Amino acid sequence: MRIRKSQRCAGISQSQIRAMTRECQRVEGINMAQGICDLDVPDCVIAGARDAMDAGANIYTAPEGTPELREAVAAKLSRTHGLDLNPNSEIMISAGATGAFYAVCLALLDPGDEVILFEPYYGYHVSTLHSLGCVPRYVRLQAPDWHLAPAALSDAITPATRAIVVNTPANPSGKVFSLEELNVIAEVAQAHDLAVLTDEIYEHFVYDGRSHVPPVSVPALADRTITISGLSKVFSITGWRLGYAVGPADVIGPATHLNDMVYVCGPSPLQLGAARGLNELSPDYYRAISDEHEVKRDQFCEVLTSVGLTPHVPEGAYYVLADIAELPGGDDHARAMHILERTGVASVPGRAFFADDAGVGLTRFCFAKKQEVLDEACERILRGLRG
Ligand code: PLP
């Protein structure tokens, strides 16, 4: 007997990232496919979680998260985003930025609603929308610098459009949306009464003297933006599953009920570790990791250039899309496999980030590796792909 499954299962498959990770394990290679940051977790974050466990903070928290973490997020967003938030009604802690995005989408969107995503996109955003029966509408950013063409955005709006997703700095392109671009988005959002859902998980990683412009800081977006971010990347705690959504109380309230149904709450002692990190780490900490990623970006992009895999040098985040169109193989998967076979370095074939074949000449590497691992990857690429 086969148990009947929902229609949404038909559209679900193993992500390219997981598939390449498996291929990488097969050849015992260096995994630059997965977006995992290998840096150490800050001591105060670990100590905060350990102290919380010892003190008995091991039971459910409120679905909106512990007061300590909500207050720490409010203080953080006052410093970085200039927001004056009520931690009791405008902040929800969830299972990573992923959980926060899902709960907010559940609260705002109905099946059939259309949502604008910028291409190249982060696959989880697309899968989340599909799983809810929503319809992603893609607006392609213009290579090589991935700028936004305003007409492309207005052309994608239909009467069914409900929201725009802005991932800045973006995975996989490393694009950092400028104030001018956010103003364009604001104009369209206002004209069509759209919500703006952000994903700012890489907000602290911006290069070449750029700054992260939080969409909510654009006056015309202030009351229609749900700001989503998390601690996975900045504290190197991807397995702790901690993120948050911030916005008007009439959105965060229902999103919190839905978050309760799916996740119940974030891990209790880990929330207290993250709160300690937010409260105690100084701006120097954030600057230092951004600088470290920038040095690694430069090192890796130079190697890619020298073997003819021209990089789209990222402005932020810790991924780079490289041009692999000249490598042997009929498509992006075959070419990424060629790189893996020749060098033992895994990447993600470019079509994972586009709705059509536009990514067929691209692959994505994550360069947030420990220095010795990145050095080894660079050497392997030079050895395996030069000339
Ligand atoms: N958003 C983006 C754009 C990402 O690239 C990732 C991880 O790769 C996530 C969210 C996942 O965040 P979290 O671990 O907080 O769920």
Coordinates of N, CA and C and ligand atoms in Angstrom, one line a residue, residues 17 34-36 95-99 122 124-125 167 169-171 199-202 229-233 237-239 241-243 318-319 364, ligand 1:
I17 N 22.5 21.8 -3.0 CA 23.6 22.0 -2.0 C 23.8 20.7 -1.2
Q34 N 28.4 24.1 0.9 CA 27.5 24.5 1.9 C 27.9 25.8 2.6
G35 N 26.9 26.6 2.9 CA 27.1 27.9 3.5 C 27.4 27.9 5.0
I36 N 28.3 27.0 5.4 CA 28.7 26.9 6.8 C 29.9 27.7 7.1
A95 N 13.2 29.5 14.9 CA 14.2 28.5 14.6 C 15.0 29.0 13.4
G96 N 16.0 29.9 13.7 CA 16.8 30.5 12.6 C 16.0 31.5 11.8
A97 N 16.7 32.2 10.9 CA 16.1 33.1 10.0 C 15.1 32.3 9.1
T98 N 15.4 31.0 8.9 CA 14.5 30.1 8.1 C 13.2 30.0 8.8
G99 N 13.2 29.7 10.1 CA 11.9 29.6 10.8 C 11.2 30.9 10.8
Y122 N 18.0 32.8 -3.2 CA 18.3 31.8 -2.2 C 17.2 30.8 -2.3
Y124 N 15.9 28.4 -0.5 CA 14.9 28.2 0.6 C 13.8 29.2 0.5
H125 N 14.0 30.4 0.0 CA 12.9 31.4 -0.1 C 11.9 30.8 -1.1
N167 N 16.9 40.1 0.0 CA 18.0 39.5 0.7 C 19.2 40.3 0.5
P169 N 22.9 41.6 2.6 CA 23.7 41.2 1.4 C 23.1 39.8 1.0
A170 N 23.2 39.6 -0.3 CA 22.5 38.4 -0.9 C 23.4 37.2 -1.0
N171 N 22.7 36.1 -0.8 CA 23.2 34.7 -1.2 C 22.5 34.4 -2.5
D199 N 15.8 39.5 4.4 CA 16.6 38.5 4.9 C 18.0 39.1 5.0
E200 N 18.3 39.5 6.3 CA 19.6 40.2 6.5 C 20.6 39.4 7.3
I201 N 20.6 38.1 7.0 CA 21.4 37.2 7.8 C 22.9 37.5 7.6
Y202 N 23.3 38.1 6.5 CA 24.7 38.5 6.3 C 24.9 39.9 6.5
S229 N 16.4 38.2 10.5 CA 17.8 38.0 10.5 C 18.0 36.8 11.5
G230 N 19.3 36.6 11.8 CA 19.6 35.5 12.7 C 21.0 35.5 13.2
L231 N 21.3 34.6 14.1 CA 22.6 34.5 14.7 C 23.5 33.4 14.1
S232 N 23.0 32.6 13.2 CA 23.7 31.4 12.7 C 25.1 31.8 12.1
K233 N 25.1 32.9 11.3 CA 26.3 33.2 10.6 C 27.3 34.0 11.4
I237 N 26.9 29.7 14.6 CA 26.1 28.7 15.4 C 24.9 28.2 14.5
T238 N 25.3 27.7 13.3 CA 24.2 27.3 12.4 C 23.3 26.2 12.9
G239 N 23.9 25.4 13.8 CA 23.2 24.3 14.4 C 22.3 24.7 15.6
R241 N 20.0 27.0 15.7 CA 18.7 27.4 15.1 C 18.1 28.6 15.9
L242 N 18.7 29.7 15.7 CA 18.2 31.0 16.3 C 18.2 32.1 15.3
G243 N 17.0 32.6 15.1 CA 16.8 33.8 14.3 C 15.6 34.6 14.8
Y318 N 29.2 35.7 2.1 CA 30.5 35.0 1.9 C 30.5 33.9 0.9
Y319 N 29.9 34.3 -0.3 CA 29.8 33.4 -1.4 C 30.3 34.1 -2.6
R364 N 28.7 28.3 -7.5 CA 28.9 29.1 -6.3 C 29.8 28.4 -5.3
Ligands
PLP1 N1 19.0 33.1 4.6 C1 20.1 33.1 3.8 C2 20.1 34.0 2.6 C3 21.0 32.1 3.9 O1 22.0 32.0 3.0 C4 20.9 31.1 4.9 C5 21.9 30.0 5.1 O2 22.7 29.7 4.2 C6 19.9 31.3 5.8 C7 19.0 32.3 5.7 C8 19.7 30.3 7.0 O3 19.7 31.0 8.2 P1 19.3 30.3 9.5 O4 20.4 29.4 9.9 O5 19.2 31.4 10.5 O6 18.0 29.6 9.4

